[in-house]
Short mmCIF file of C-alpha atoms and ligand atoms in Angstrom, two decimals:
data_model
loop_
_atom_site.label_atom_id
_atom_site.label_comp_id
_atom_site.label_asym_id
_atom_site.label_seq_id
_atom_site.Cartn_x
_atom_site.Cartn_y
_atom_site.Cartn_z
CA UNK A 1 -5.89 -0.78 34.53
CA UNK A 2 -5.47 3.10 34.48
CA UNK A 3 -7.64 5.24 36.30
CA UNK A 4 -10.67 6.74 35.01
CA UNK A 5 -10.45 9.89 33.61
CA UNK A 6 -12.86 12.48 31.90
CA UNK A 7 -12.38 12.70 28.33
CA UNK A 8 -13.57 16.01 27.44
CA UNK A 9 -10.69 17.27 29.66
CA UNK A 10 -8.38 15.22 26.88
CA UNK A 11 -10.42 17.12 24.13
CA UNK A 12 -9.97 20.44 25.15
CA UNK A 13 -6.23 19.88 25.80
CA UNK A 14 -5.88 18.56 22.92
CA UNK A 15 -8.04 21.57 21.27
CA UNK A 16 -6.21 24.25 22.73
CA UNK A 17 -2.96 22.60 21.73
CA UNK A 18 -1.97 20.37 24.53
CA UNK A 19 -0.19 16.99 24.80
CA UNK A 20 -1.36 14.03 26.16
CA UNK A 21 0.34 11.93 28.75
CA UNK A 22 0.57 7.92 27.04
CA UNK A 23 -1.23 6.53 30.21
CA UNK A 24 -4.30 9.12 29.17
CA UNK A 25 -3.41 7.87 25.07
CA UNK A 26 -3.77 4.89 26.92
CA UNK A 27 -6.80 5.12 28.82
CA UNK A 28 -8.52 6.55 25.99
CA UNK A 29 -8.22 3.43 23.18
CA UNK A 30 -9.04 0.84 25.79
CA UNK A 31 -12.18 2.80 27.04
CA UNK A 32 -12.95 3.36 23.43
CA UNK A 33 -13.47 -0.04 22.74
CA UNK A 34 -15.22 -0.82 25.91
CA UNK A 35 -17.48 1.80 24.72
CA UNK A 36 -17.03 3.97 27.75
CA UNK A 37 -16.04 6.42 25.34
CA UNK A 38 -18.91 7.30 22.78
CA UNK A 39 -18.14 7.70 18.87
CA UNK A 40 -18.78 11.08 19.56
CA UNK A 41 -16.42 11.86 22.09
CA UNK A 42 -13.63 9.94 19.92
CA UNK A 43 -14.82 12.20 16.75
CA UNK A 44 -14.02 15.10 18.58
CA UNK A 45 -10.79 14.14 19.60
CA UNK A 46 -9.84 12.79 16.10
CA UNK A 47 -10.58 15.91 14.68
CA UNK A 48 -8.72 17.70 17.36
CA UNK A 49 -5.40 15.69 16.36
CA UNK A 50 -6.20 16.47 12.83
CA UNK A 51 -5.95 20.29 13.67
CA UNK A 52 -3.39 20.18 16.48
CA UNK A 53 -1.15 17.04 15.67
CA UNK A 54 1.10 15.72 18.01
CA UNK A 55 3.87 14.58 19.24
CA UNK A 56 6.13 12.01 18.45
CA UNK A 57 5.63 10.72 22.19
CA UNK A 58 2.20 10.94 21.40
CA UNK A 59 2.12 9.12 18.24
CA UNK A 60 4.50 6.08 19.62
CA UNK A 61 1.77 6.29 22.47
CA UNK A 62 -1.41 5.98 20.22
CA UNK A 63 0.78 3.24 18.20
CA UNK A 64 1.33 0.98 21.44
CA UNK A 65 -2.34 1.46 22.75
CA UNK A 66 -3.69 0.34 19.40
CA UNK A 67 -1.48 -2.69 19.18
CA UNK A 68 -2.46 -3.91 22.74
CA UNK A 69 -6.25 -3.79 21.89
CA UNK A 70 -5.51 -7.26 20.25
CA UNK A 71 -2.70 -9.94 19.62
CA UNK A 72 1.00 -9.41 18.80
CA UNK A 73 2.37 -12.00 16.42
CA UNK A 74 5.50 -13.52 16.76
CA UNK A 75 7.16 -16.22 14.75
CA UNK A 76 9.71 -17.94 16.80
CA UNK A 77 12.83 -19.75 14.80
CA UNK A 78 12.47 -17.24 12.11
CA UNK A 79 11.61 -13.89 13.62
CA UNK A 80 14.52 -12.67 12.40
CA UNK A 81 14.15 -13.01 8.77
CA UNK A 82 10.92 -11.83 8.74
CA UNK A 83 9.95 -8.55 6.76
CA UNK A 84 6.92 -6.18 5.52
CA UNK A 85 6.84 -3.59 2.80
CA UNK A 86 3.69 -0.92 3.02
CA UNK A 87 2.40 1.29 0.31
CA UNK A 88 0.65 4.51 0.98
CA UNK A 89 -1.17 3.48 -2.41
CA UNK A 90 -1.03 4.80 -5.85
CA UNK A 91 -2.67 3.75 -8.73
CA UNK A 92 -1.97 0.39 -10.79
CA UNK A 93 0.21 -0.17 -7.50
CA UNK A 94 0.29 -3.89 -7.77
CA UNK A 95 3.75 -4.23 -6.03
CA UNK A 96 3.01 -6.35 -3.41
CA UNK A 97 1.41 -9.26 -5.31
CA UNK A 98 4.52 -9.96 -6.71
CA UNK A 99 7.10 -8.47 -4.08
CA UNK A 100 6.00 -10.44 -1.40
CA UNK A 101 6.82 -13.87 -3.17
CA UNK A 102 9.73 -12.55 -4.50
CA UNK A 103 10.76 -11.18 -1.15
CA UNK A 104 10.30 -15.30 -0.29
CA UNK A 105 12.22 -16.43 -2.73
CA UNK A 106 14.83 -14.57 -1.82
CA UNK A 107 15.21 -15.82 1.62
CA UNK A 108 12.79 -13.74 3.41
CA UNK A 109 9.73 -14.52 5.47
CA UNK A 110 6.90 -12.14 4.80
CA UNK A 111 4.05 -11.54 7.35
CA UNK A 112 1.82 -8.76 4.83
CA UNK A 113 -1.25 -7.47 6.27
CA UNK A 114 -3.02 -5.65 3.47
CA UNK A 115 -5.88 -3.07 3.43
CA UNK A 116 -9.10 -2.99 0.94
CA UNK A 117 -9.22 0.11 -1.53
CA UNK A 118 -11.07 3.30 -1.04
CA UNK A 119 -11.14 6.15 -3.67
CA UNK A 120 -8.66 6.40 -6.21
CA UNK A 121 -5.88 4.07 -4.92
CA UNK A 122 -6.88 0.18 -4.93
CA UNK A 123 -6.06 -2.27 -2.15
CA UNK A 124 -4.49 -5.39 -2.08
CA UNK A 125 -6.77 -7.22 -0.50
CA UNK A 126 -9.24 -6.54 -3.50
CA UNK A 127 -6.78 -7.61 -6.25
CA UNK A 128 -6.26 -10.51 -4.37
CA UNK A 129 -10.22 -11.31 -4.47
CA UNK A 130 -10.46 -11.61 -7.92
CA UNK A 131 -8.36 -15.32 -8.15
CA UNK A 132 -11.03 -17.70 -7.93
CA UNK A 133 -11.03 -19.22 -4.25
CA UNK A 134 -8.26 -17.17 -2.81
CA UNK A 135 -9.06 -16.19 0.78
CA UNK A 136 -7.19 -13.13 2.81
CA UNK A 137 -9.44 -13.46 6.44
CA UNK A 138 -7.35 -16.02 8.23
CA UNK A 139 -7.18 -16.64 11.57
CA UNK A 140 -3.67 -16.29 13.50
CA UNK A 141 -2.62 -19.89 13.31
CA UNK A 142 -3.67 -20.04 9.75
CA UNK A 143 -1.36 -17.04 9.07
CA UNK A 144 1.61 -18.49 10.96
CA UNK A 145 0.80 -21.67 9.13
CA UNK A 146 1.21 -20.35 5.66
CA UNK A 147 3.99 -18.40 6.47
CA UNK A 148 5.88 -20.57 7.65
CA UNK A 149 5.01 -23.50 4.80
CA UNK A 150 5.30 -21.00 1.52
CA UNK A 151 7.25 -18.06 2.81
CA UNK A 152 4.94 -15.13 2.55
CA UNK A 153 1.30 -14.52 3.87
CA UNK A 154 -0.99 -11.89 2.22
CA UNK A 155 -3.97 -11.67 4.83
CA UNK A 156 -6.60 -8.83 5.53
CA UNK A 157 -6.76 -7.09 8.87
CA UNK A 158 -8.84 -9.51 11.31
CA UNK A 159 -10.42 -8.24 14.75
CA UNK A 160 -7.47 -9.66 16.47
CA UNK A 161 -4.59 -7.91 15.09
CA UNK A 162 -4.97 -4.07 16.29
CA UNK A 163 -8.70 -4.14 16.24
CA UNK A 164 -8.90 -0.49 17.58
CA UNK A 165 -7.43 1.04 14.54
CA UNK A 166 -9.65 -0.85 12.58
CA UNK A 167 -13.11 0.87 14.57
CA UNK A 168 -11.50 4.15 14.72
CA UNK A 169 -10.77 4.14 10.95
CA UNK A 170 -14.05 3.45 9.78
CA UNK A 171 -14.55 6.43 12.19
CA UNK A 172 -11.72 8.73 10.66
CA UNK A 173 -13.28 7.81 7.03
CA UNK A 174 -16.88 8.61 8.20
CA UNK A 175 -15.90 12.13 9.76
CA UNK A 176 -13.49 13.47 7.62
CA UNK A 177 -10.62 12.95 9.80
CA UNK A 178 -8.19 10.22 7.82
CA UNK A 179 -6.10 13.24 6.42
CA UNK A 180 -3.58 13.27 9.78
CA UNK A 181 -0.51 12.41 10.02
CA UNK A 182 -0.43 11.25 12.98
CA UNK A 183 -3.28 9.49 12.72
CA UNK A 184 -1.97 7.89 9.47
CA UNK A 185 1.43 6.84 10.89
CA UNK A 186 -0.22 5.11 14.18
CA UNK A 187 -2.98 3.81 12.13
CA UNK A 188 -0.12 2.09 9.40
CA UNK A 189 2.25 1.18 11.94
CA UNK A 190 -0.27 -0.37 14.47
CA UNK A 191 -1.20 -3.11 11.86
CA UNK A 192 1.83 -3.95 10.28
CA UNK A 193 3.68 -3.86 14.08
CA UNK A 194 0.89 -6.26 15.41
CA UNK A 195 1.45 -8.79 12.36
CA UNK A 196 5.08 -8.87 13.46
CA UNK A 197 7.66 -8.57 11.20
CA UNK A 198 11.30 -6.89 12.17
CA UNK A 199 12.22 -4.87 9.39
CA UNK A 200 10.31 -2.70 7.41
CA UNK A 201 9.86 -1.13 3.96
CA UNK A 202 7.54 1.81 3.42
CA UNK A 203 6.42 3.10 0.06
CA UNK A 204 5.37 6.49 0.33
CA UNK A 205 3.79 7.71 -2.89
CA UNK A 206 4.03 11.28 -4.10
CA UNK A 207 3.00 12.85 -6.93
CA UNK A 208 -1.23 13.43 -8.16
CA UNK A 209 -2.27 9.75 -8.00
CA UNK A 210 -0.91 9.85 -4.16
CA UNK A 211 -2.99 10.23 -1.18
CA UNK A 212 -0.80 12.82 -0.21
CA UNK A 213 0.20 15.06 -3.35
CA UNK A 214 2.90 17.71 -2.01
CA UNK A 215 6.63 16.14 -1.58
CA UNK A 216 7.09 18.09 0.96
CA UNK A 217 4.20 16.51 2.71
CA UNK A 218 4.81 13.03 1.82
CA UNK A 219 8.84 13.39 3.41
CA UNK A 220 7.12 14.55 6.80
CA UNK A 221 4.90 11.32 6.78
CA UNK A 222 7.87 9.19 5.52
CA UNK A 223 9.93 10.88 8.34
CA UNK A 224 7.78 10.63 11.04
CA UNK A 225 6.86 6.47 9.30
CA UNK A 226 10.50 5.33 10.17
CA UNK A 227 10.92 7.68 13.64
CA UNK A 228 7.87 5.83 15.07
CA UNK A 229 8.70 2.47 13.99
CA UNK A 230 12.10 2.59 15.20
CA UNK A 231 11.13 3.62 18.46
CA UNK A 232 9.28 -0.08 18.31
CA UNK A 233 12.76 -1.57 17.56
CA UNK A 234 11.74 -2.45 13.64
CA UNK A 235 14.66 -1.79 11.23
CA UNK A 236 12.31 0.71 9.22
CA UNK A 237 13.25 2.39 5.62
CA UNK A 238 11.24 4.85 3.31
CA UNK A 239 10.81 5.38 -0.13
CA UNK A 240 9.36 8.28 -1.84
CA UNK A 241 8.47 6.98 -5.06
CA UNK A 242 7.03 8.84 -7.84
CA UNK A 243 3.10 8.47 -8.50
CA UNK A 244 2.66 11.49 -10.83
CA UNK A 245 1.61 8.83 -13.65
CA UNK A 246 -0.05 5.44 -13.26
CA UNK A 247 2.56 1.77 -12.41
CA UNK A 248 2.61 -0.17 -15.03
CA UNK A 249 0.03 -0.74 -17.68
CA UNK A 250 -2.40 -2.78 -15.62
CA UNK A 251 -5.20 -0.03 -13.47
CA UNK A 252 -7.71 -2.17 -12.04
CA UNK A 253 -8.38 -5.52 -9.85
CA UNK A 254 -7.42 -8.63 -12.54
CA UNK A 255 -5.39 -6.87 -14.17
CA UNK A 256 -3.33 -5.98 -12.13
CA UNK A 257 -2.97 -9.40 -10.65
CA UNK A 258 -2.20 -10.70 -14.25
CA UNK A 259 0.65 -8.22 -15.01
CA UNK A 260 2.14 -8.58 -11.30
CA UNK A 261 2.01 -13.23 -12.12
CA UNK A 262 3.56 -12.01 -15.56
CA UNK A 263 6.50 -10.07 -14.13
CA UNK A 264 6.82 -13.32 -11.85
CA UNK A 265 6.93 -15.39 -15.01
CA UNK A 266 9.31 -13.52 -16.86
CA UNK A 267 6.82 -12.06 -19.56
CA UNK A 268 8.17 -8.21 -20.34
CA UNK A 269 7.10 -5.64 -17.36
CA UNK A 270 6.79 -2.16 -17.55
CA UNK A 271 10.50 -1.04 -16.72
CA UNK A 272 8.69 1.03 -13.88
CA UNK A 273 6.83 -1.61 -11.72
CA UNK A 274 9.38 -4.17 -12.77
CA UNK A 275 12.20 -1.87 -11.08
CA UNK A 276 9.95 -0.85 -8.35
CA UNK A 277 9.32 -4.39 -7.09
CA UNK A 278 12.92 -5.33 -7.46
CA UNK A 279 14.33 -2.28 -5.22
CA UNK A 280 11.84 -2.32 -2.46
CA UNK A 281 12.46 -6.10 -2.04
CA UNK A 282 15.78 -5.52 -2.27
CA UNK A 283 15.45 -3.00 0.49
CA UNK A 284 14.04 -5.40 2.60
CA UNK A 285 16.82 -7.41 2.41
CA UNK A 286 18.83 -4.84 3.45
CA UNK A 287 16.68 -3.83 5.93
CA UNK A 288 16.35 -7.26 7.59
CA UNK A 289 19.96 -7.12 7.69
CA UNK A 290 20.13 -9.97 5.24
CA UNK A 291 22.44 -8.21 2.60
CA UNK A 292 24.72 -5.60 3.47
CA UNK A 293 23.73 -3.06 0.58
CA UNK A 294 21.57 -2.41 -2.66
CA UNK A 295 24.00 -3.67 -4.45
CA UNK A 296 24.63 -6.72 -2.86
CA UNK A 297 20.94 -7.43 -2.47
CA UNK A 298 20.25 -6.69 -5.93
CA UNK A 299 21.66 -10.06 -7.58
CA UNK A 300 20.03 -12.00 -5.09
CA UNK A 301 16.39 -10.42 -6.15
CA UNK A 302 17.11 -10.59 -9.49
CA UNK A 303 17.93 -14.30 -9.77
CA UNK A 304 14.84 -15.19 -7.68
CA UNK A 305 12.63 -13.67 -10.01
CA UNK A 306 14.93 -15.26 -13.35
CA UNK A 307 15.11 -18.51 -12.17
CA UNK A 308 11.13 -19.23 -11.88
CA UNK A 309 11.82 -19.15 -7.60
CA UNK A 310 9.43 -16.52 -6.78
CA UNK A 311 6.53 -17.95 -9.09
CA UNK A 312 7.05 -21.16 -7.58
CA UNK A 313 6.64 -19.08 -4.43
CA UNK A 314 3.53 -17.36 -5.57
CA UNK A 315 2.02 -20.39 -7.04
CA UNK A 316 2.02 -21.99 -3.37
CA UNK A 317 0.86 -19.16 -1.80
CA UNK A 318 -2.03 -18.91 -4.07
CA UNK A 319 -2.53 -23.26 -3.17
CA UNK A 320 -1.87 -22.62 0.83
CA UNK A 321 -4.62 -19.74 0.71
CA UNK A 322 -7.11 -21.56 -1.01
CA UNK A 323 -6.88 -19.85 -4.85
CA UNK A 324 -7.42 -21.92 -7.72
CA UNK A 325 -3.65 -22.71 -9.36
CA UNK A 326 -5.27 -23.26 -12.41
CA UNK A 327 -6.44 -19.91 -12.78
CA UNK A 328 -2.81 -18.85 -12.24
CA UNK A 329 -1.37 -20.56 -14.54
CA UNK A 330 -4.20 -19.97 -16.89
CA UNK A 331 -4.02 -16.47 -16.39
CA UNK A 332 -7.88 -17.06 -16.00
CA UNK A 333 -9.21 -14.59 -14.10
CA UNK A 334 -12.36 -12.72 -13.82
CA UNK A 335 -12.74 -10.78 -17.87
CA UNK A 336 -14.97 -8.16 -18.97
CA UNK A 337 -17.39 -8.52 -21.80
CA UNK A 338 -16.63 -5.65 -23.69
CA UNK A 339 -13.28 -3.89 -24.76
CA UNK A 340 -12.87 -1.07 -26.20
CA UNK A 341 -9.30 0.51 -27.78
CA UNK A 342 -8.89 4.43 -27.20
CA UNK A 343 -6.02 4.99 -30.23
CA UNK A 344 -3.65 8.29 -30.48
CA UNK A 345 -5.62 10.91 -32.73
CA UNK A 346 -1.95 12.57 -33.47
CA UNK A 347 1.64 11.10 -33.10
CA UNK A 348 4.29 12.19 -30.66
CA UNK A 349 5.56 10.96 -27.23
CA UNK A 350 3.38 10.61 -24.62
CA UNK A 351 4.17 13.47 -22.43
CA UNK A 352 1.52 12.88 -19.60
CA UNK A 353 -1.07 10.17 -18.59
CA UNK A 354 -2.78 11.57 -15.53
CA UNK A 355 -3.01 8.87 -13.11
CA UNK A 356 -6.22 10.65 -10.81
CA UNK A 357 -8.04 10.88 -14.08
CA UNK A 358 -7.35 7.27 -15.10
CA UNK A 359 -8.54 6.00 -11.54
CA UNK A 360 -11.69 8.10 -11.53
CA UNK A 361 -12.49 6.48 -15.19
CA UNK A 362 -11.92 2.69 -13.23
CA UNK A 363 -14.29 3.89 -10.21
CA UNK A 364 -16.76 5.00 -12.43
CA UNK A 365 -16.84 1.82 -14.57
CA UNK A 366 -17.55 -0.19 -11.14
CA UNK A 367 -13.58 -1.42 -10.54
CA UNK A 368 -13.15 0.30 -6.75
CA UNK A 369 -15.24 2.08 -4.22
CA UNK A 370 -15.97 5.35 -3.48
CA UNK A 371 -17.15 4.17 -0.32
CA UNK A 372 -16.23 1.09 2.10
CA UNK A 373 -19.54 -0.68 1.34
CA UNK A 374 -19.11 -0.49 -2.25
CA UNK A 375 -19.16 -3.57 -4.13
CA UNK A 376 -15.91 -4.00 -6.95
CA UNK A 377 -16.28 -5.69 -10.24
CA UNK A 378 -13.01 -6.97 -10.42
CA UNK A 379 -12.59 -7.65 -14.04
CA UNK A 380 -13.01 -3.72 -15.13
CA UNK A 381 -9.93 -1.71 -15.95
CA UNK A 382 -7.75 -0.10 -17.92
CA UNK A 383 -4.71 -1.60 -19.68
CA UNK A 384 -2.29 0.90 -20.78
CA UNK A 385 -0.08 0.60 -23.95
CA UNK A 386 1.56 3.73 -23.83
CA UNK A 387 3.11 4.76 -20.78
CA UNK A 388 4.72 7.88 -19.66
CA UNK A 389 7.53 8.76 -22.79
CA UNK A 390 6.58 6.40 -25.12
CA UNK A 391 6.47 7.35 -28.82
CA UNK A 392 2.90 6.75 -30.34
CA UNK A 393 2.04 6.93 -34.18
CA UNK A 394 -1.58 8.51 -35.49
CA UNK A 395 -4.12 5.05 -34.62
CA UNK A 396 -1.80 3.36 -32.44
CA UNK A 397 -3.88 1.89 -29.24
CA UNK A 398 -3.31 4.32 -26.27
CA UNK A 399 -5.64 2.17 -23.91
CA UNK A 400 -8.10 -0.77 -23.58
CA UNK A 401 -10.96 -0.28 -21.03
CA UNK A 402 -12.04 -2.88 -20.17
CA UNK A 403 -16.00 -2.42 -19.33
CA UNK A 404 -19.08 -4.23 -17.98
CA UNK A 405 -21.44 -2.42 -20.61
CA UNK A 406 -21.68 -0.38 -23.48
CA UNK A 407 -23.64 1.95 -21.32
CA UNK A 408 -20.98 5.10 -20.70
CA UNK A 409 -18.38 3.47 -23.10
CA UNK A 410 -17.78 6.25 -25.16
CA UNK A 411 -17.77 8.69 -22.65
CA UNK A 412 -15.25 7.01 -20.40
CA UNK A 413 -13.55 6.23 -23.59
CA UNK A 414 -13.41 10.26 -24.41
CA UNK A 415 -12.52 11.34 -20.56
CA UNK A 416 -9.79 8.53 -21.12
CA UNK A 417 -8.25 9.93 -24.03
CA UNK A 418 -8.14 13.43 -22.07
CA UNK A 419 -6.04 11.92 -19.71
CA UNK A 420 -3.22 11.37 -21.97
CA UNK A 421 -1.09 14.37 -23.59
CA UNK A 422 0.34 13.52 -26.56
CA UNK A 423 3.15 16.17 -27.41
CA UNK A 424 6.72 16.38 -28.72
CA UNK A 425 8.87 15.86 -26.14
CA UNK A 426 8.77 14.37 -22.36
CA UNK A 427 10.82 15.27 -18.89
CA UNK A 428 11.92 11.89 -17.32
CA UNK A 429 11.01 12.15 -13.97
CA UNK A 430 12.76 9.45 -11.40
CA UNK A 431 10.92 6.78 -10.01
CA UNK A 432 12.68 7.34 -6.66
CA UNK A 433 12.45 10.74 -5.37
CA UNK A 434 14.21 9.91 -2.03
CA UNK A 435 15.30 7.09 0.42
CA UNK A 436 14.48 8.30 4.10
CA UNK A 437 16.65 5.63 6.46
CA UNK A 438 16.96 6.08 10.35
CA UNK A 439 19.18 8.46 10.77
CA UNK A 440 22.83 6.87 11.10
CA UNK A 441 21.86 3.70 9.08
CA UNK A 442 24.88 3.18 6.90
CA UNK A 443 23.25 1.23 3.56
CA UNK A 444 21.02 4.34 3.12
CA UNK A 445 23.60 7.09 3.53
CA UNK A 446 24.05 9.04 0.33
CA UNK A 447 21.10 7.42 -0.86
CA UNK A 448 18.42 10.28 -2.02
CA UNK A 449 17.51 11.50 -4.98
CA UNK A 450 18.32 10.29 -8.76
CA UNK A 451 19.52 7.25 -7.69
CA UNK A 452 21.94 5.39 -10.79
CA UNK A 453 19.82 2.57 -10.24
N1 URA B 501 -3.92 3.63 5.49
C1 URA B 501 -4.09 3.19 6.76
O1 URA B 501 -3.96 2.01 7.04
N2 URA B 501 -4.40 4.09 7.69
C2 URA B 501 -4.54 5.40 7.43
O2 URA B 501 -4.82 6.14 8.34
C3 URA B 501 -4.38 5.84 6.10
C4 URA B 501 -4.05 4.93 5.15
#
């Protein structure tokens, strides 16, 4: 136990600019949630990081406090083939859903602790509510259990794995303090340290459907993302991948989950979310040390998802977490009542579908939450025909929304079609802006920008 201490003399340190020792970083989380230090007294400090920052010390020290206010997993006999990927979310990000399987498949074991969705990017954990049955709270030996039976586990963040973070994000979201990085990076790495995986991949979105907009911005998180978790000994990579336009055609809960099953079955993907999910699980191959480059991992990804492996994967996930099969292989999941086509009004390529636009249209017909006690309907969406340099004729469909009612149809129907420019030509913009890698780590060197992939 560390000695008591006063925390307003850690408030105005941190206020005037100061550092804090990791015994006080210490101190601070496990009085915290002894409630010897008020919601107040936290608020103030939050917002004091959020002005000040900190150090790297610093964040490795918040990181390590908020993994010992609960349980570390471990998974002994395959510890070292386990591996994570984290988004920083986008919108119509459905990667996980079908790169965790496919991760599997491929030989990996896949401890995923997944978030719900606030604001414009969605959350696994709410996609993953709308199959019939399938249930994300489990309880550490449940977790184990499933991972070590199918593979992969796609659970929710329980009160035992880095409970702290979870208190003081509801905090952070309640005061208007989430928007720190070094809040963000301890907050991230705390969960997906405590659920225990060795290596890990980390998908940090940039462009206007990101939670953080500016590349510039984004490579400092990504940085600072794969500086902390190496100082934890996990075998950490980052992506910057481009969110200046929505993934894939699916925005919204069931849909997404039916076009992730349908890239697992084969069915034609959206080149973008298709190539996504195949590179990021490839880089967790590589980062597990399971394949010695992109290259070499790339085969081995590919012919999981061709030969039906990672389905078969996902299909027993779905069975060891409870979800109805049937619905799977149905592709019956939660549908809305009423559809209704938005359809080009001149022809051209699409030169821009505005991906914060799109998600605001989905929030607004009921499909996320604005706020963490929200409710989601989970079969509202959009389904997008046209994506990002597509050619479109005069009437061809641009969209389906999907919709509840007829009540604001046609106006989400008209702010819809504003989303989209329709024009003469289009800029390709690459899907991976950058690869950040610890610095010396040989399978990422040369590997930035425009990548021939
Ligand atoms: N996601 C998290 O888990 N934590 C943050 O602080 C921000 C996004």
């Amino acid at each position: 136990m560390t000695p008591p201490r006063d925390v307003r003399d850690l408030i105005r340190r941190k206020r005037d600019g100061g550092e804090l020792s990791a015994a006080e970083i210490d101190w601070l989380v496990e009085a915290y949630m002894r409630g010897g230090v008020s919601d107040h007294q936290m608020t103030a400090l939050l917002m004091a990081v959020c002005c000040r920052g900190m150090t790297d010390a610093e964040m490795v020290a918040l990181t390590r406090a908020m993994i010992a206010s609960g349980e570390t997993m471990r998974f002994p006999g395959i510890d070292d083939r386990t591996a994570d990927k984290h988004s920083t979310g986008g919108v119509g990000d459905k990667v996980s859903i079908a790169l965790a399987p496919l991760a599997a498949a491929a030989g990996l074991y896949v401890p995923m602790l997944s978030g719900r969705g606030l604001g414009h990017t969605g959350g696994t954990l709410d996609k993953l509510a709308s199959i019939p049955g399938f249930r994300t709270q489990l309880d550490a030996a449940e977790f184990e259990r499933v991972l070590r039976s199918v593979g992969c586990v796609m659970g929710g963040q329980s009160a035992a794995l880095a409970p702290a973070d979870g208190f003081i994000y509801a905090l952070r979201d309640a005061t208007g303090t989430v928007e720190s990085r070094p809040l963000i990076v301890s907050s991230i790495l705390s969960k997906k340290i405590a659920a225990g995986p060795r290596a890990l991949v980390l998908d940090v979105k940039v462009g206007r459907g990101a939670f953080l907009q500016g590349r510039d911005e984004a490579r400092a998180l990504a940085e600072a993302l794969v500086r902390v978790a190496t100082q934890f000994g996990l075998r950490a990579v980052a992506f910057l991948t481009d969110m200046d336009a929505p993934l894939g055609h699916a925005i919204g809960n069931s849909l997404e989950v039916l076009e992730a099953i349908d890239l697992l079955r084969g069915a034609p993907a959206a080149a973008d979310f298709a190539e996504l999910t195949r590179v990021l699980t490839a880089a967790m191959l590589v980062t597990a040390g399971r394949a010695a480059s992109l290259a070499e991992a790339r085969p081995v990804v590919d012919d999981a998802l061709g030969s039906g492996a990672a389905l078969d994967v996902f299909r027993k996930l779905v069975a060891a977490q409870h979800g109805s099969v049937d619905a799977i292989d149905r592709r019956a999941l939660p549908q809305a009542p009423l559809r209704v086509v938005v359809t080009a009004d001149a022809g051209g390529v699409v030169e821009d579908v505005n991906p914060m636009a799109l998600a605001e249209v989905v929030l607004d017909m009921g499909g996320g939450r604005r706020d963490m006690t929200d409710t989601i309907d989970p079969a509202v969406g959009i389904w997008l025909h046209r994506q990002r340099g597509e050619a479109v004729a005069k009437g061809d469909p641009l969209v389906e929304l999907h919709l509840a009612s007829d009540t604001h149809a046609e106006a989400l129907s008209a702010r819809t079609r504003g989303a989209i420019r329709i024009g003469t030509a289009h800029r390709a913009t690459p899907l991976i802006h950058e690869v950040i890698g610890p610095a010396g780590d040989t399978p990422w060197m040369g590997w930035n920008t425009r990548l021939p992939l």
